[in-house]
């Protein structure tokens, strides 16, 4: 495999060309909008963006914060045909840090958080919105490194209690908050795209869910594809209030399976596709994926940031991945968020430029400039590549971090 090694913008760049393309074998998972892990991811990101918008509008900058350790602890429910109710609330553990003041002016952190939590559940799982127990575990403690040597306060201790936005180091230079990495690849194969769309079809707003109100949103799919055959295990819940009997539940599952085969015929034409739906069901014992809210968060299941879909919306163990949970991280300098987004975008551009498979890995060193990663590894399947063009695309991506921050704060980027 030919290799080019150079330095660009003080970053060590390696470009490998002629790498083998991934074969057709694919294992892919996606968790839908009502899955507890997706709920945790999306809520954490919503809190980060709401806090960021408040501080930008009030002070002119995104103040220090992170909500990426948020967790949801499932409640309890009773489910009956044609009925159901919550019997214990869902606990929302808002773990993290956020600057509570700037220049002596209080920031209503808990008020912002509570309003966003309640608005989020009112839209995503309305049956849960009146059954929430919100716990605030938000501090403003500084990170390690503030060594006291006299009467003066170390600069680091002011990052979460700034006298003004000029106390924010990133106003002068954006430095990586961690030694970590971002990973991206392109293109998706036809099966990976199908998996995303199928899960969204049943867990989001679609013609099917609009006409079948009993369809819940805690959808989960695991799929295997060899290029000719697809084997899919799919979970789609039903809402108990809208399902009058066991027979009706069974008829609804038949509707879901018919829709699966219809969409597979359109998106995977000619392929043999097998579906197993709600594999744990035992209808004769009334053990069914029947829920009051449409999500397992109602009955003991938990959701944690970072355990769900990656930033591209998929979980792909045969593709390069990392374990960073991007949602809820600070959009200014947290490499676990920004490098994953940037790597994915760069891989897509390299795919378009080379008409081949592309992988990108951005590796940071804590305390070093955000736009100067320690290592940049680009791997391309195309054997003949214009190295200058690849270098230009890398340099362009590394210059875009301020714009990425603006996109994240303004809801211009959708994660997972």
XYZ file of N, CA, C and O in Angstrom, residues 291-381:
364
model
N -46.454 -1.742 25.082
C -46.026 -0.729 26.050
C -47.070 0.369 26.148
O -47.860 0.579 25.224
N -47.046 1.082 27.261
C -47.963 2.213 27.417
C -47.474 3.418 26.624
O -48.255 4.103 25.961
N -46.172 3.680 26.653
C -45.609 4.896 26.063
C -45.007 4.682 24.682
O -44.743 5.648 23.970
N -44.755 3.437 24.313
C -44.035 3.167 23.074
C -42.545 3.030 23.269
O -41.798 2.895 22.300
N -42.104 3.038 24.553
C -40.674 2.921 24.842
C -40.447 2.102 26.105
O -41.188 2.230 27.082
N -39.370 1.330 26.108
C -39.037 0.528 27.284
C -38.529 1.374 28.446
O -38.345 0.854 29.547
N -38.337 2.668 28.242
C -37.928 3.540 29.339
C -39.022 3.584 30.409
O -38.774 3.954 31.562
N -40.232 3.175 30.048
C -41.348 3.206 31.002
C -41.265 2.096 32.041
O -41.962 2.147 33.048
N -40.434 1.089 31.790
C -40.495 -0.080 32.667
C -39.111 -0.647 32.959
O -38.808 -1.779 32.602
N -38.291 0.169 33.584
C -37.043 -0.335 34.129
C -35.826 -0.248 33.249
O -34.700 -0.380 33.747
N -35.973 -0.042 31.949
C -34.800 0.061 31.090
C -34.101 1.395 31.329
O -34.708 2.363 31.797
N -32.803 1.450 31.014
C -32.025 2.661 31.235
C -31.428 3.153 29.925
O -31.239 2.383 28.983
N -31.115 4.435 29.900
C -30.442 5.027 28.744
C -29.260 5.857 29.201
O -29.362 6.598 30.184
N -28.142 5.720 28.504
C -26.917 6.424 28.865
C -26.292 7.016 27.610
O -26.254 6.352 26.559
N -25.789 8.235 27.705
C -25.139 8.879 26.569
C -23.940 8.045 26.114
O -23.165 7.537 26.918
N -23.815 7.888 24.802
C -22.651 7.223 24.235
C -22.811 5.748 23.980
O -21.911 5.123 23.408
N -23.935 5.159 24.395
C -24.138 3.714 24.202
C -24.950 3.415 22.945
O -25.185 2.249 22.629
N -25.350 4.443 22.258
C -26.215 4.235 21.107
C -25.516 4.456 19.787
O -24.354 4.091 19.598
N -26.212 5.066 18.846
C -25.702 5.275 17.506
C -24.498 6.211 17.521
O -24.413 7.132 18.331
N -23.566 5.983 16.591
C -22.446 6.901 16.410
C -22.945 8.163 15.698
O -24.110 8.291 15.379
N -22.050 9.115 15.422
C -22.507 10.375 14.847
C -23.120 10.195 13.463
O -23.868 11.064 13.002
N -22.828 9.078 12.782
C -23.459 8.833 11.484
C -24.799 8.120 11.610
O -25.422 7.768 10.599
N -25.236 7.864 12.854
C -26.546 7.262 13.066
C -26.556 5.750 13.064
O -27.628 5.149 13.150
N -25.379 5.135 12.980
C -25.311 3.676 12.900
C -24.302 3.134 13.900
O -23.413 3.859 14.370
N -24.414 1.850 14.207
C -23.424 1.113 14.977
C -22.891 0.033 14.046
O -23.632 -0.876 13.650
N -21.616 0.131 13.672
C -21.070 -0.689 12.587
C -19.764 -1.346 13.031
O -18.681 -0.815 12.771
N -19.821 -2.495 13.688
C -18.617 -3.101 14.250
C -17.581 -3.550 13.224
O -16.409 -3.729 13.591
N -17.958 -3.719 11.966
C -16.982 -4.093 10.950
C -16.369 -2.879 10.258
O -15.518 -3.029 9.378
N -16.791 -1.707 10.653
C -16.220 -0.449 10.166
C -15.373 0.157 11.284
O -15.537 -0.170 12.466
N -14.473 1.093 10.946
C -13.742 1.768 12.024
C -14.690 2.603 12.872
O -15.547 3.314 12.350
N -14.576 2.483 14.178
C -15.407 3.246 15.114
C -14.547 3.616 16.316
O -13.450 3.101 16.501
N -15.046 4.511 17.139
C -14.453 4.746 18.455
C -15.580 4.837 19.475
O -16.752 4.801 19.127
N -15.210 4.930 20.733
C -16.194 4.844 21.814
C -16.668 6.199 22.324
O -17.386 6.257 23.318
N -16.279 7.276 21.684
C -16.686 8.592 22.156
C -18.195 8.790 22.044
O -18.802 8.448 21.018
N -18.791 9.350 23.098
C -20.177 9.784 23.050
C -20.214 11.266 22.749
O -19.855 12.091 23.597
N -20.590 11.641 21.534
C -20.484 13.035 21.103
C -21.562 13.932 21.691
O -21.332 15.118 21.938
N -22.737 13.388 21.930
C -23.868 14.213 22.343
C -23.646 14.816 23.724
O -23.218 14.131 24.662
N -23.950 16.105 23.846
C -23.846 16.798 25.120
C -22.495 17.406 25.397
O -22.339 18.169 26.352
N -21.499 17.085 24.576
C -20.172 17.664 24.767
C -20.163 19.125 24.319
O -20.924 19.534 23.451
N -19.255 19.883 24.912
C -19.102 21.284 24.545
C -18.768 21.395 23.053
O -17.858 20.708 22.579
N -19.472 22.247 22.303
C -19.260 22.316 20.856
C -18.075 23.175 20.435
O -17.829 23.325 19.228
N -17.350 23.742 21.400
C -16.246 24.648 21.056
C -14.919 23.909 20.964
O -14.128 24.142 20.050
N -14.649 22.992 21.900
C -13.301 22.418 21.966
C -13.281 20.937 22.361
O -12.200 20.381 22.537
N -14.411 20.294 22.507
C -14.426 18.870 22.866
C -14.162 18.025 21.619
O -15.011 17.909 20.731
N -12.977 17.413 21.569
C -12.598 16.671 20.371
C -13.472 15.428 20.172
O -13.661 14.986 19.034
N -14.013 14.850 21.247
C -14.878 13.691 21.101
C -16.118 13.981 20.283
O -16.738 13.067 19.729
N -16.502 15.240 20.183
C -17.602 15.664 19.329
C -17.073 16.176 17.990
O -17.401 15.654 16.917
N -16.218 17.182 18.037
C -15.819 17.889 16.827
C -15.002 17.028 15.875
O -15.197 17.079 14.655
N -14.089 16.214 16.397
C -13.259 15.397 15.510
C -14.076 14.306 14.818
O -13.776 13.934 13.681
N -15.080 13.767 15.481
C -15.912 12.755 14.828
C -16.733 13.354 13.694
O -16.880 12.748 12.636
N -17.270 14.546 13.909
C -18.025 15.216 12.852
C -17.105 15.578 11.703
O -17.407 15.332 10.524
N -15.946 16.156 12.031
C -15.005 16.582 10.985
C -14.473 15.392 10.200
O -14.327 15.459 8.969
N -14.176 14.283 10.888
C -13.650 13.100 10.201
C -14.680 12.529 9.240
O -14.346 12.112 8.115
N -15.927 12.510 9.671
C -16.973 11.984 8.788
C -17.133 12.865 7.548
O -17.207 12.368 6.420
N -17.159 14.179 7.745
C -17.315 15.087 6.606
C -16.132 14.982 5.647
O -16.299 14.996 4.423
N -14.922 14.908 6.209
C -13.740 14.807 5.362
C -13.759 13.502 4.572
O -13.412 13.482 3.384
N -14.158 12.412 5.203
C -14.237 11.137 4.488
C -15.222 11.222 3.328
O -14.961 10.698 2.232
N -16.348 11.896 3.535
C -17.333 12.033 2.461
C -16.762 12.840 1.304
O -16.969 12.515 0.128
N -16.011 13.895 1.612
C -15.410 14.711 0.549
C -14.333 13.933 -0.197
O -14.201 14.051 -1.424
N -13.551 13.158 0.523
C -12.514 12.357 -0.116
C -13.119 11.263 -0.989
O -12.590 10.945 -2.060
N -14.218 10.697 -0.548
C -14.920 9.709 -1.376
C -15.379 10.345 -2.676
O -15.202 9.773 -3.766
N -15.963 11.529 -2.570
C -16.431 12.220 -3.773
C -15.268 12.578 -4.698
O -15.377 12.499 -5.923
N -14.138 12.958 -4.102
C -12.993 13.396 -4.910
C -12.269 12.235 -5.575
O -11.694 12.396 -6.668
N -12.262 11.064 -4.932
C -11.491 9.937 -5.443
C -12.349 8.834 -6.033
O -11.820 7.910 -6.638
N -13.656 8.916 -5.827
C -14.589 7.903 -6.301
C -14.252 6.529 -5.736
O -14.394 5.507 -6.401
N -13.775 6.502 -4.486
C -13.444 5.252 -3.833
C -13.774 5.313 -2.362
O -14.317 6.309 -1.859
N -13.427 4.242 -1.643
C -13.651 4.212 -0.207
C -12.647 5.116 0.494
O -11.484 5.218 0.094
N -13.102 5.780 1.559
C -12.229 6.688 2.312
C -12.445 6.502 3.798
O -13.584 6.344 4.255
N -11.349 6.492 4.538
C -11.380 6.487 6.001
C -10.527 7.649 6.495
O -9.485 7.957 5.923
N -10.977 8.273 7.587
C -10.239 9.379 8.190
C -10.180 9.167 9.693
O -11.193 8.848 10.323
N -8.994 9.365 10.262
C -8.802 9.274 11.709
C -8.044 10.525 12.160
O -6.927 10.779 11.694
N -8.671 11.315 13.020
C -8.051 12.508 13.594
C -7.740 12.225 15.061
O -8.638 11.870 15.820
N -6.488 12.378 15.449
C -6.059 12.062 16.808
C -5.529 13.339 17.467
O -4.640 14.002 16.928
N -6.076 13.661 18.617
C -5.703 14.897 19.314
C -4.715 14.626 20.439
O -4.544 13.497 20.893
N -4.080 15.687 20.877
C -3.308 15.687 22.112
C -3.867 16.782 23.002
O -4.008 17.927 22.556
N -4.198 16.458 24.226
C -4.810 17.444 25.109
C -3.913 18.665 25.268
O -2.692 18.561 25.401
N -4.522 19.837 25.214
C -3.792 21.078 25.387
C -3.146 21.622 24.127
O -2.606 22.724 24.149
N -3.206 20.863 23.029
C -2.657 21.341 21.766
C -3.778 21.953 20.926
O -4.948 21.694 21.147
N -3.392 22.731 19.943
C -4.387 23.441 19.133
C -5.379 22.459 18.512
O -5.007 21.423 17.974
N -6.654 22.837 18.570
C -7.722 21.995 18.038
C -7.538 21.762 16.544
O -7.800 20.663 16.039
N -7.097 22.791 15.824
C -6.960 22.681 14.374
C -5.604 22.114 13.951
O -5.268 22.123 12.763
N -4.849 21.597 14.927
C -3.561 20.973 14.632
C -3.496 19.604 15.330
O -2.808 19.426 16.335
N -4.248 18.624 14.821
C -4.225 17.296 15.445
C -2.815 16.733 15.501
O -1.966 17.043 14.661
N -2.589 15.904 16.492
C -1.295 15.229 16.615
C -1.048 14.346 15.393
O 0.027 14.346 14.806
N -2.079 13.576 14.993
C -1.979 12.690 13.842
C -3.243 12.792 12.993
O -4.356 12.868 13.530
N -3.046 12.770 11.691
C -4.148 12.658 10.742
C -3.824 11.482 9.833
O -2.801 11.498 9.136
N -4.684 10.468 9.848
C -4.502 9.298 8.994
C -5.644 9.243 7.996
O -6.820 9.197 8.382
N -5.287 9.258 6.715
C -6.254 9.143 5.624
C -5.953 7.859 4.879
O -4.810 7.621 4.462
N -6.967 7.023 4.711
C -6.809 5.741 4.004
C -7.813 5.702 2.852
O -9.020 5.873 3.064
N -7.288 5.481 1.656
C -8.095 5.559 0.446
C -7.948 4.280 -0.364
O -6.852 3.722 -0.470
N -9.045 3.840 -0.968
C -8.969 2.649 -1.816
C -8.430 2.965 -3.202
O -7.883 2.088 -3.871
